[in-house]
Amino acid sequence: MRRDGFTVLEGDATDHEFWHRLVVGGTAHTVVLDMALHDSNTFALEQLRIAGFPGTIAAVVQRPDQADHFARVGVHAVINIYSGSGAAVADAAIESHDR
């Protein structure tokens, strides 16, 4: 994504301050949750909601029930890691953001 001119921020999902800075700074428009554990992605999503993040959220999942969960809670783009790749989730996030 950096090669395509996007600013990419990486952070520790357990760092509450990171999520606050991300939202207060107002520079992030899209967040991709791409951690190996669904619970970690769910925690990060909760932090984004608590911080009031208004942008697009995309997530990677490993199982259909995880995809269903994220769809129910309003994640904009969900990609199963076994049917896509990191590039696919980034493309889906950008496409969702452009709508």
Tab-separated table of C-alpha atoms in Angstrom:
chain	number	residue	atom	x	y	z
A	1	MET	CA	0.000	0.000	0.000
A	2	ARG	CA	2.900	2.338	0.680
A	3	ARG	CA	4.039	1.847	-2.927
A	4	ASP	CA	0.603	3.056	-4.014
A	5	GLY	CA	1.006	6.267	-2.019
A	6	PHE	CA	-0.933	5.353	1.111
A	7	THR	CA	0.268	6.225	4.584
A	8	VAL	CA	0.422	3.003	6.606
A	9	LEU	CA	0.401	3.018	10.408
A	10	GLU	CA	1.102	-0.105	12.413
A	11	GLY	CA	0.282	-0.359	16.079
A	12	ASP	CA	-0.131	-2.643	19.040
A	13	ALA	CA	-3.779	-3.705	19.284
A	14	THR	CA	-3.521	-3.899	23.076
A	15	ASP	CA	-2.371	-0.276	23.353
A	16	HIS	CA	-5.479	1.763	24.199
A	17	GLU	CA	-3.537	4.972	23.556
A	18	PHE	CA	-2.753	3.869	19.994
A	19	TRP	CA	-6.462	3.676	19.148
A	20	HIS	CA	-7.136	7.025	20.760
A	21	ARG	CA	-4.261	8.687	18.867
A	22	LEU	CA	-5.437	7.088	15.639
A	23	VAL	CA	-8.901	8.613	15.960
A	24	VAL	CA	-7.942	11.961	17.507
A	25	GLY	CA	-5.244	12.497	14.885
A	26	GLY	CA	-7.914	12.162	12.220
A	27	THR	CA	-5.455	10.932	9.611
A	28	ALA	CA	-6.695	7.345	9.313
A	29	HIS	CA	-9.632	6.723	7.017
A	30	THR	CA	-9.367	2.930	6.795
A	31	VAL	CA	-8.270	0.300	9.298
A	32	VAL	CA	-7.421	-3.281	8.326
A	33	LEU	CA	-7.667	-5.816	11.155
A	34	ASP	CA	-5.302	-8.564	10.084
A	35	MET	CA	-4.188	-10.376	13.221
A	36	ALA	CA	-4.004	-14.160	13.439
A	37	LEU	CA	-6.539	-14.479	16.268
A	38	HIS	CA	-10.173	-13.507	15.794
A	39	ASP	CA	-10.357	-12.429	19.438
A	40	SER	CA	-7.508	-9.980	18.835
A	41	ASN	CA	-9.288	-8.500	15.821
A	42	THR	CA	-12.512	-8.318	17.851
A	43	PHE	CA	-10.682	-6.509	20.660
A	44	ALA	CA	-9.202	-4.053	18.169
A	45	LEU	CA	-12.652	-3.451	16.674
A	46	GLU	CA	-14.013	-2.707	20.148
A	47	GLN	CA	-11.192	-0.203	20.710
A	48	LEU	CA	-12.016	1.504	17.421
A	49	ARG	CA	-15.682	1.745	18.416
A	50	ILE	CA	-14.811	3.088	21.881
A	51	ALA	CA	-12.526	5.702	20.319
A	52	GLY	CA	-15.274	6.729	17.884
A	53	PHE	CA	-13.461	5.799	14.678
A	54	PRO	CA	-15.679	7.008	11.800
A	55	GLY	CA	-13.860	5.365	8.886
A	56	THR	CA	-13.882	2.123	6.969
A	57	ILE	CA	-12.944	-1.092	8.754
A	58	ALA	CA	-11.823	-4.251	6.961
A	59	ALA	CA	-10.926	-7.556	8.586
A	60	VAL	CA	-9.342	-10.882	7.759
A	61	VAL	CA	-10.964	-14.055	9.100
A	62	GLN	CA	-10.223	-17.760	8.992
A	63	ARG	CA	-13.731	-19.229	9.318
A	64	PRO	CA	-17.229	-18.427	8.044
A	65	ASP	CA	-18.607	-17.880	11.572
A	66	GLN	CA	-15.985	-15.174	12.104
A	67	ALA	CA	-17.025	-13.506	8.841
A	68	ASP	CA	-20.655	-13.665	9.942
A	69	HIS	CA	-19.747	-12.078	13.283
A	70	PHE	CA	-17.921	-9.158	11.692
A	71	ALA	CA	-20.691	-8.643	9.134
A	72	ARG	CA	-23.256	-8.485	11.965
A	73	VAL	CA	-21.258	-5.865	13.873
A	74	GLY	CA	-20.761	-3.591	10.883
A	75	VAL	CA	-17.294	-4.322	9.538
A	76	HIS	CA	-17.312	-2.924	5.993
A	77	ALA	CA	-15.163	-5.543	4.237
A	78	VAL	CA	-14.398	-9.083	5.407
A	79	ILE	CA	-12.012	-11.409	3.600
A	80	ASN	CA	-11.463	-15.060	4.445
A	81	ILE	CA	-7.711	-15.581	4.499
A	82	TYR	CA	-8.125	-18.913	2.765
A	83	SER	CA	-9.994	-17.383	-0.154
A	84	GLY	CA	-7.928	-14.205	-0.468
A	85	SER	CA	-4.740	-12.547	0.601
A	86	GLY	CA	-3.546	-9.394	2.300
A	87	ALA	CA	-3.742	-7.599	-1.042
A	88	ALA	CA	-7.372	-8.661	-1.442
A	89	VAL	CA	-8.382	-7.271	1.959
A	90	ALA	CA	-6.596	-4.006	1.201
A	91	ASP	CA	-8.387	-3.773	-2.158
A	92	ALA	CA	-11.750	-4.483	-0.480
A	93	ALA	CA	-11.110	-1.836	2.171
A	94	ILE	CA	-10.245	0.771	-0.442
A	95	GLU	CA	-13.251	-0.148	-2.572
A	96	SER	CA	-15.540	0.080	0.458
A	97	HIS	CA	-14.007	3.438	1.401
A	98	ASP	CA	-14.601	4.851	-2.079
A	99	ARG	CA	-18.362	4.153	-2.005
